Amino acid sequence: MFSAMFSLIYFIYNTVYPMYSLIYVDLLMYLTFYLFFCTDQIDGCLGPSTVVLDHSSGFEGLLFVDDDLLGVIGHSNFSSIRATTCVYKGKWVYEVLISSQGLMQIGWCTLNCRFNQEEGVGDTPDSYAYDGNRVRKWNVTTTNYGKEEKLVARDGGTWQIQGDPTILVTLAHIFNHFAPLMCKVYLVEDVLMNFLLSILEGGGSVDEHPLIQQLLDLFWLLMEDHEVSECLKQLMMSLLRAYRFSPIIPDLGFQIHYLRLTTAILRHEKSRKYLSITFDVLRSVVFFYIKTPLRVKEAGLEELIPTTWWPTRFDKEGKDERDTREETSEERLRRRAYERGCHRLKKRIEGMSHTHNIRSELQVQILRLMLNNKDKGTGEASRYIFLNKFRKFLQENASNRGNPTVLCPPEYMVCFLHRLITAIRSYWDEGKRRSPGSISSEDAYVPPQLFYNGKVDYFDLQRLGGLLSHLKKTLKDDLAAKANIIIDPAEIQATSMDDLDEDEETGAAQRPSGAVAMGGALARPSWLSSPTLGRANRFLSTAAVSLMTPRRPLAPPEKVKIRTLAVEQRTEEDIEGSHGNDGLLLGRPFEEPDQPITEKSLLEILDGVVMMYNLSVHQQLGKMVVVSDDVHEYAIALKDTDEKIARCPSRRPDILEELQKSQKVFAEKLNHLSRRLAWINATIYSKEKMLDVYWLLQVCIRTIEHADSTGSLFAFMPEFYLNVVMNSYSALKNYFSPSNCIEELPGYEDTLAQLAAILAKHFADPRIVGTDIKDSLMQALASYVCYPQSLRAVERIPEEQRMAMMRNLLAPYEQRPWAQTNWILVRLWRGCGFGYRYTRLPHLLKTKPEDANLPSLQKPCPSLLLQRHMAELLSQDKDMAASFLNSVLNQLNWAFSEFIGMIQEIQQAAERPERNFVDTRQLKVCATCFDLSVSLLRVLEMTITLVPEIFLDWTRPSAELLLRRLAQLLNQVLNRVTAERNLFDRVVNLRLPGLESVDHYPILVAVTGILVRILVDSNKQGISRAASVLLSDPCFQLRSIQYLLGEGDAGDAGAASADRKHFSLHAYTDYISTEEEQKVEQMLTFLTEESKQAAASTPTSEDDLCPICYAHSISAIFKPCSHKSCKACINQHLMNNKDCFFCKATITGVDDYTKPASS
């Protein structure tokens, strides 16, 4: 150990003092002699038993001698001094501590020697000396002698200790001078860090270099604690800076070098625990960061990928064309050369797998050292120190999401997450080997009791069931029955009173314990602060909870009082448990299997990993996809520029020059982005990282399934678990899949089905009350049914769950947000409706098809199985069918009316001479209302196709009313959209940005599909009823039906502008089949004949018309007041009101009315 310390002293002597010679200019020679001559009873020695310096005679020059006569400083050229002891025979040894550099000669002389300013010991015939600086011996003349004064030297690439160890008192004396220097950042970074790095330069494992461990032992032994602390802090900061700013080179040599030293330091137990306590996790995550080159030259990408490529062909719907048969030979050569370059890059990374593995192994080794729970010899184990710091780190990032300056950069969090997952899984599987009865990391999950037993603090993060204080009060009986947890009534009462009379200032004043739990974290921004959430968190940290054993006959329950502690106040026993205390797993529900899982501290760390992914990792993974989007946009821009250059007239060289400049800029940008994209696909979205995210997805799925089995206690689960399930699947599908095949993941089909079951069950789960999480679940399910593979997974879940999902989708829209539900039903139908097979709205293809900003849809993938379930439910449950369709019709009436009102405002704003712009937000809302109207029409088309009897079987109580309402709305839509020179036409012709989806085709084709179904595809009785109701509606106009085929009124057509092209379904032959066109023509012919017959029939007397709508004959009489109206009006009125139209009497019944024959 002492020899190790001398190696450091030697390095500093030869490095520090030459650098700072101006500081130590007065220390020309500073010698301290420790001569330990035991002269008593030894022959051959004259003088005192303790040897000191002779300050009375025998010296030359200006000397400063210490009071104890053991130290001397020379202040003149070649000063000399003797000791007080003489030896005349035998062998003698002396030790000298030299405290400065310089030419110094130490040896023996006789009493006859006389020294002066030019001659000292060794320069006279009567003296002999040794000069260690020049490695020579002196006796008037000089010759080579001895070895160079090095206390450490290299031997075969390793450091070896030279000479015998120095005694402890000498080291203490030396450190009295050097310890203050060890706290200086410039000295630590330039000297100490480089010296420690030089020890590891020989390679080999860190275990092969015990010298660093010995040096750290001496630091803690010979330096004050505050000096060691400051030294270690500066050393780690220097390593962090060096690692962070190290250049990107293929072999990663610099990064590996710094990681090896960091690992060596953390292997020292006392130093590791100190750094775990004092060093911020926010800083230490830098060690796990893997930089992406911003400049391709940094990583040698130009040499690996000399030829770049990007898509140059797009299909008519704006997608990259993958059919290589249409490529030119030049394009094919470039694509293949680029693919070979990407393959070389991947092989280079794989070929450097040893180097990359070394880096990743070192990073994981650092985390394993910090997660060590066996080093209890010097206090609390490292894992529990790390766990508290990690929890504080998560709290700071969760509480300060509006203040980016105090957050950990997301790109650091991504790398940290992957390494932490590897470290957790390694410890988890080690525990599995020690305890075969526990589960492996492949089946890892977080038990549900962590969410409600108060052992883990989730800060102010929202629970699925709402506020924690509310859940504790409302579910206290369920906690007692299912988890054997009893909430103290006094605590519940105190919290209830606190909720009633506490204001914001009082809440802030009563939160000191929460501040302590944050460890001095910054306060939450005001816009994130919530006194209610604060009370919930405080209730968790102060509530007294008692446990009881399961109830047994004739035995009273045994109660155990526990109290939840703040994060930094917890001990190992609070986490791992002991003597019957389950620690973090306190309160196991009866549904949870009584099986060991793993070490309980690992469960909380795993819970933190899930939270960390939700906080920022997923967002950062999405940012890297922007590079691919940029490649697509620049490729479109370059292609557009090439086309303009080809069309540029030769008489405009100025325009041609500017276009060529743009072409060069776009090409250079694409060269850079395509190479960078290859690097990202090979590193950021690698197969290994994809497997980490996939494992996290499976962990969350199993956690949700276990929590769901607890029934009402599922409400205690934090919302972020459901968010991570949805986001991690999205990342696997949209971020990793371009370079890795998601279908190749182990057990992917089963995982897909499990996720489908979660979405299908919980999107309408009454235990989930948060609006945001419910909307997220609804949107995730809507996205899930858009793609064939995930839709097939929905179809594979048990039939009972499928039926329950469809029943929830068909619930009346007034009871919940209906827009998202409607999108799901539409996506189950798209591909089956009339002219409903497009992936981009046909009218948009009249513009440039490759415009990436235009709306685009997924390819249709209807589900016949789910459509069949929907038909069964609507056929069997008449009341649900009526409620569902009434809500759809109500929402359609609202959405289309709002749309018409908004386009009126847009038209008025556009016509004002003083203001020729329209608010973009208003345009967006207008387009949304239009899209909602189209989707609602498509749901009606699906319903009337699958279950036509709902409208056409008038034995059903509400069939006639529903059909009349449907006809009324269809006529309203047709009249508004098909009228010549109407408001709809004028707004469409404005072609305003944001209203691209507003056009005739989407809405008219949806209406046409409904009309064709009831007027052409139904049975004879149904067609007759539908035609009768449609023609009897006062808003019906045959011209609107003729408009569909471009057969509008000739007069109106002549009044239209000559260059205006009429809408016609015949113009969309790519999207409407010949059979569909023939059905529309058949419908038009039928309605024309029916209209003629209706016009020729005897007109109804005005007295016989319904006094409410004046459209239908009187057909109903009310009881008891005997007033009359048509059935449609009274049925619709009775849905919301029981009073008579006319006399306000309460209607007790309605009978059919037939006008008596005239006499």
Tab-separated table of N, CA and C in Angstrom, residues 826-896:
chain	number	residue	atom	x	y	z
A	826	VAL	N	-65.705	3.327	-38.028
A	826	VAL	CA	-65.452	3.631	-39.440
A	826	VAL	C	-64.300	2.787	-39.969
A	827	ARG	N	-63.254	2.622	-39.154
A	827	ARG	CA	-62.099	1.851	-39.625
A	827	ARG	C	-62.404	0.372	-39.740
A	828	LEU	N	-63.370	-0.106	-38.978
A	828	LEU	CA	-63.807	-1.496	-39.149
A	828	LEU	C	-64.597	-1.674	-40.440
A	829	TRP	N	-65.105	-0.579	-40.992
A	829	TRP	CA	-65.957	-0.634	-42.175
A	829	TRP	C	-65.218	-0.250	-43.456
A	830	ARG	N	-64.185	0.554	-43.321
A	830	ARG	CA	-63.521	1.090	-44.508
A	830	ARG	C	-62.956	-0.030	-45.366
A	831	GLY	N	-63.330	0.015	-46.639
A	831	GLY	CA	-63.003	-1.055	-47.563
A	831	GLY	C	-64.236	-1.828	-47.984
A	832	CYS	N	-65.346	-1.653	-47.240
A	832	CYS	CA	-66.603	-2.321	-47.576
A	832	CYS	C	-67.660	-1.351	-48.080
A	833	GLY	N	-67.506	-0.075	-47.808
A	833	GLY	CA	-68.531	0.889	-48.173
A	833	GLY	C	-68.494	1.265	-49.633
A	834	PHE	N	-69.480	2.033	-50.047
A	834	PHE	CA	-69.608	2.493	-51.424
A	834	PHE	C	-68.463	3.456	-51.745
A	835	GLY	N	-67.619	3.096	-52.713
A	835	GLY	CA	-66.499	3.960	-53.100
A	835	GLY	C	-65.566	4.288	-51.947
A	836	TYR	N	-65.393	3.332	-51.047
A	836	TYR	CA	-64.673	3.612	-49.799
A	836	TYR	C	-63.423	2.743	-49.699
A	837	ARG	N	-62.641	2.724	-50.786
A	837	ARG	CA	-61.443	1.899	-50.823
A	837	ARG	C	-60.180	2.718	-51.040
A	838	TYR	N	-60.279	4.007	-50.945
A	838	TYR	CA	-59.130	4.873	-51.224
A	838	TYR	C	-58.255	5.024	-49.981
A	839	THR	N	-56.971	5.349	-50.212
A	839	THR	CA	-56.065	5.672	-49.109
A	839	THR	C	-55.713	7.150	-49.087
A	840	ARG	N	-56.054	7.844	-50.144
A	840	ARG	CA	-55.952	9.300	-50.154
A	840	ARG	C	-57.164	9.831	-50.892
A	841	LEU	N	-57.766	10.886	-50.372
A	841	LEU	CA	-58.994	11.397	-50.955
A	841	LEU	C	-58.782	11.674	-52.440
A	842	PRO	N	-59.639	11.118	-53.299
A	842	PRO	CA	-59.387	11.212	-54.745
A	842	PRO	C	-59.236	12.630	-55.266
A	843	HIS	N	-59.996	13.557	-54.713
A	843	HIS	CA	-59.890	14.919	-55.251
A	843	HIS	C	-58.539	15.552	-54.953
A	844	LEU	N	-57.810	15.040	-53.921
A	844	LEU	CA	-56.495	15.578	-53.615
A	844	LEU	C	-55.453	15.155	-54.644
A	845	LEU	N	-55.708	14.066	-55.346
A	845	LEU	CA	-54.739	13.586	-56.321
A	845	LEU	C	-54.715	14.452	-57.575
A	846	LYS	N	-55.635	15.407	-57.649
A	846	LYS	CA	-55.560	16.357	-58.758
A	846	LYS	C	-54.361	17.285	-58.587
A	847	THR	N	-53.921	17.476	-57.342
A	847	THR	CA	-52.691	18.231	-57.092
A	847	THR	C	-51.514	17.278	-57.199
A	848	LYS	N	-50.311	17.723	-56.838
A	848	LYS	CA	-49.133	16.855	-56.913
A	848	LYS	C	-49.312	15.668	-55.970
A	849	PRO	N	-49.263	14.459	-56.486
A	849	PRO	CA	-49.530	13.304	-55.623
A	849	PRO	C	-48.476	13.086	-54.569
A	850	GLU	N	-47.255	13.627	-54.754
A	850	GLU	CA	-46.201	13.366	-53.782
A	850	GLU	C	-46.151	14.394	-52.670
A	851	ASP	N	-47.144	15.291	-52.623
A	851	ASP	CA	-47.154	16.303	-51.569
A	851	ASP	C	-47.341	15.611	-50.221
A	852	ALA	N	-46.282	15.634	-49.393
A	852	ALA	CA	-46.320	14.887	-48.127
A	852	ALA	C	-47.220	15.533	-47.093
A	853	ASN	N	-47.604	16.783	-47.310
A	853	ASN	CA	-48.412	17.482	-46.308
A	853	ASN	C	-49.906	17.173	-46.446
A	854	LEU	N	-50.302	16.506	-47.523
A	854	LEU	CA	-51.706	16.222	-47.718
A	854	LEU	C	-52.134	15.034	-46.861
A	855	PRO	N	-53.392	15.021	-46.420
A	855	PRO	CA	-53.852	13.917	-45.570
A	855	PRO	C	-53.735	12.574	-46.286
A	856	SER	N	-53.355	11.555	-45.555
A	856	SER	CA	-53.221	10.215	-46.108
A	856	SER	C	-53.773	9.221	-45.105
A	857	LEU	N	-54.316	8.121	-45.607
A	857	LEU	CA	-54.934	7.114	-44.769
A	857	LEU	C	-54.250	5.776	-44.991
A	858	GLN	N	-54.445	4.874	-44.031
A	858	GLN	CA	-53.924	3.528	-44.191
A	858	GLN	C	-54.782	2.752	-45.196
A	859	LYS	N	-54.185	1.721	-45.753
A	859	LYS	CA	-54.947	0.895	-46.672
A	859	LYS	C	-56.097	0.231	-45.924
A	860	PRO	N	-57.258	0.116	-46.589
A	860	PRO	CA	-58.423	-0.462	-45.893
A	860	PRO	C	-58.160	-1.897	-45.450
A	861	CYS	N	-58.597	-2.207	-44.236
A	861	CYS	CA	-58.521	-3.587	-43.731
A	861	CYS	C	-59.754	-3.827	-42.864
A	862	PRO	N	-60.919	-3.995	-43.485
A	862	PRO	CA	-62.149	-4.170	-42.697
A	862	PRO	C	-62.141	-5.491	-41.941
A	863	SER	N	-62.931	-5.526	-40.883
A	863	SER	CA	-63.050	-6.735	-40.066
A	863	SER	C	-64.462	-7.279	-40.194
A	864	LEU	N	-64.615	-8.328	-40.958
A	864	LEU	CA	-65.932	-8.945	-41.128
A	864	LEU	C	-66.409	-9.590	-39.842
A	865	LEU	N	-65.465	-10.088	-39.034
A	865	LEU	CA	-65.840	-10.717	-37.767
A	865	LEU	C	-66.450	-9.697	-36.815
A	866	LEU	N	-65.799	-8.557	-36.654
A	866	LEU	CA	-66.323	-7.537	-35.744
A	866	LEU	C	-67.600	-6.917	-36.300
A	867	GLN	N	-67.714	-6.832	-37.632
A	867	GLN	CA	-68.965	-6.360	-38.224
A	867	GLN	C	-70.105	-7.324	-37.882
A	868	ARG	N	-69.804	-8.620	-37.907
A	868	ARG	CA	-70.830	-9.608	-37.567
A	868	ARG	C	-71.254	-9.478	-36.106
A	869	HIS	N	-70.280	-9.230	-35.208
A	869	HIS	CA	-70.634	-9.010	-33.801
A	869	HIS	C	-71.526	-7.782	-33.649
A	870	MET	N	-71.207	-6.736	-34.398
A	870	MET	CA	-72.022	-5.525	-34.328
A	870	MET	C	-73.448	-5.813	-34.797
A	871	ALA	N	-73.570	-6.569	-35.881
A	871	ALA	CA	-74.910	-6.896	-36.385
A	871	ALA	C	-75.684	-7.716	-35.365
A	872	GLU	N	-75.045	-8.670	-34.715
A	872	GLU	CA	-75.726	-9.491	-33.709
A	872	GLU	C	-76.232	-8.641	-32.551
A	873	LEU	N	-75.395	-7.741	-32.086
A	873	LEU	CA	-75.792	-6.905	-30.950
A	873	LEU	C	-76.963	-5.997	-31.308
A	874	LEU	N	-76.904	-5.364	-32.476
A	874	LEU	CA	-77.981	-4.448	-32.866
A	874	LEU	C	-79.263	-5.196	-33.181
A	875	SER	N	-79.155	-6.419	-33.677
A	875	SER	CA	-80.362	-7.189	-33.982
A	875	SER	C	-81.047	-7.686	-32.728
A	876	GLN	N	-80.256	-8.108	-31.748
A	876	GLN	CA	-80.818	-8.725	-30.550
A	876	GLN	C	-81.297	-7.711	-29.527
A	877	ASP	N	-80.605	-6.593	-29.413
A	877	ASP	CA	-80.961	-5.594	-28.401
A	877	ASP	C	-81.587	-4.392	-29.100
A	878	LYS	N	-82.910	-4.388	-29.191
A	878	LYS	CA	-83.607	-3.326	-29.922
A	878	LYS	C	-83.457	-1.976	-29.236
A	879	ASP	N	-83.492	-1.991	-27.918
A	879	ASP	CA	-83.360	-0.709	-27.212
A	879	ASP	C	-81.975	-0.101	-27.437
A	880	MET	N	-80.928	-0.937	-27.361
A	880	MET	CA	-79.583	-0.417	-27.605
A	880	MET	C	-79.443	0.088	-29.034
A	881	ALA	N	-80.051	-0.623	-29.994
A	881	ALA	CA	-79.970	-0.201	-31.388
A	881	ALA	C	-80.626	1.158	-31.581
A	882	ALA	N	-81.798	1.334	-30.973
A	882	ALA	CA	-82.486	2.618	-31.111
A	882	ALA	C	-81.694	3.746	-30.461
A	883	SER	N	-81.164	3.491	-29.275
A	883	SER	CA	-80.384	4.526	-28.590
A	883	SER	C	-79.124	4.874	-29.384
A	884	PHE	N	-78.460	3.849	-29.897
A	884	PHE	CA	-77.228	4.087	-30.654
A	884	PHE	C	-77.503	4.915	-31.908
A	885	LEU	N	-78.519	4.528	-32.678
A	885	LEU	CA	-78.785	5.235	-33.932
A	885	LEU	C	-79.326	6.635	-33.681
A	886	ASN	N	-80.125	6.806	-32.660
A	886	ASN	CA	-80.580	8.162	-32.339
A	886	ASN	C	-79.405	9.062	-31.986
A	887	SER	N	-78.420	8.518	-31.238
A	887	SER	CA	-77.258	9.339	-30.902
A	887	SER	C	-76.422	9.639	-32.143
A	888	VAL	N	-76.297	8.673	-33.061
A	888	VAL	CA	-75.555	8.927	-34.301
A	888	VAL	C	-76.246	10.014	-35.121
A	889	LEU	N	-77.570	9.907	-35.251
A	889	LEU	CA	-78.312	10.915	-36.024
A	889	LEU	C	-78.221	12.288	-35.361
A	890	ASN	N	-78.279	12.332	-34.038
A	890	ASN	CA	-78.153	13.621	-33.345
A	890	ASN	C	-76.782	14.247	-33.592
A	891	GLN	N	-75.745	13.430	-33.507
A	891	GLN	CA	-74.402	13.966	-33.711
A	891	GLN	C	-74.185	14.372	-35.164
A	892	LEU	N	-74.765	13.647	-36.093
A	892	LEU	CA	-74.653	14.040	-37.495
A	892	LEU	C	-75.348	15.373	-37.738
A	893	ASN	N	-76.524	15.537	-37.165
A	893	ASN	CA	-77.236	16.809	-37.310
A	893	ASN	C	-76.410	17.959	-36.746
A	894	TRP	N	-75.791	17.720	-35.586
A	894	TRP	CA	-74.962	18.767	-34.966
A	894	TRP	C	-73.720	19.053	-35.807
A	895	ALA	N	-73.002	18.011	-36.204
A	895	ALA	CA	-71.736	18.212	-36.909
A	895	ALA	C	-71.947	18.916	-38.241
A	896	PHE	N	-72.952	18.492	-38.997
A	896	PHE	CA	-73.163	19.117	-40.306
A	896	PHE	C	-73.682	20.545	-40.157
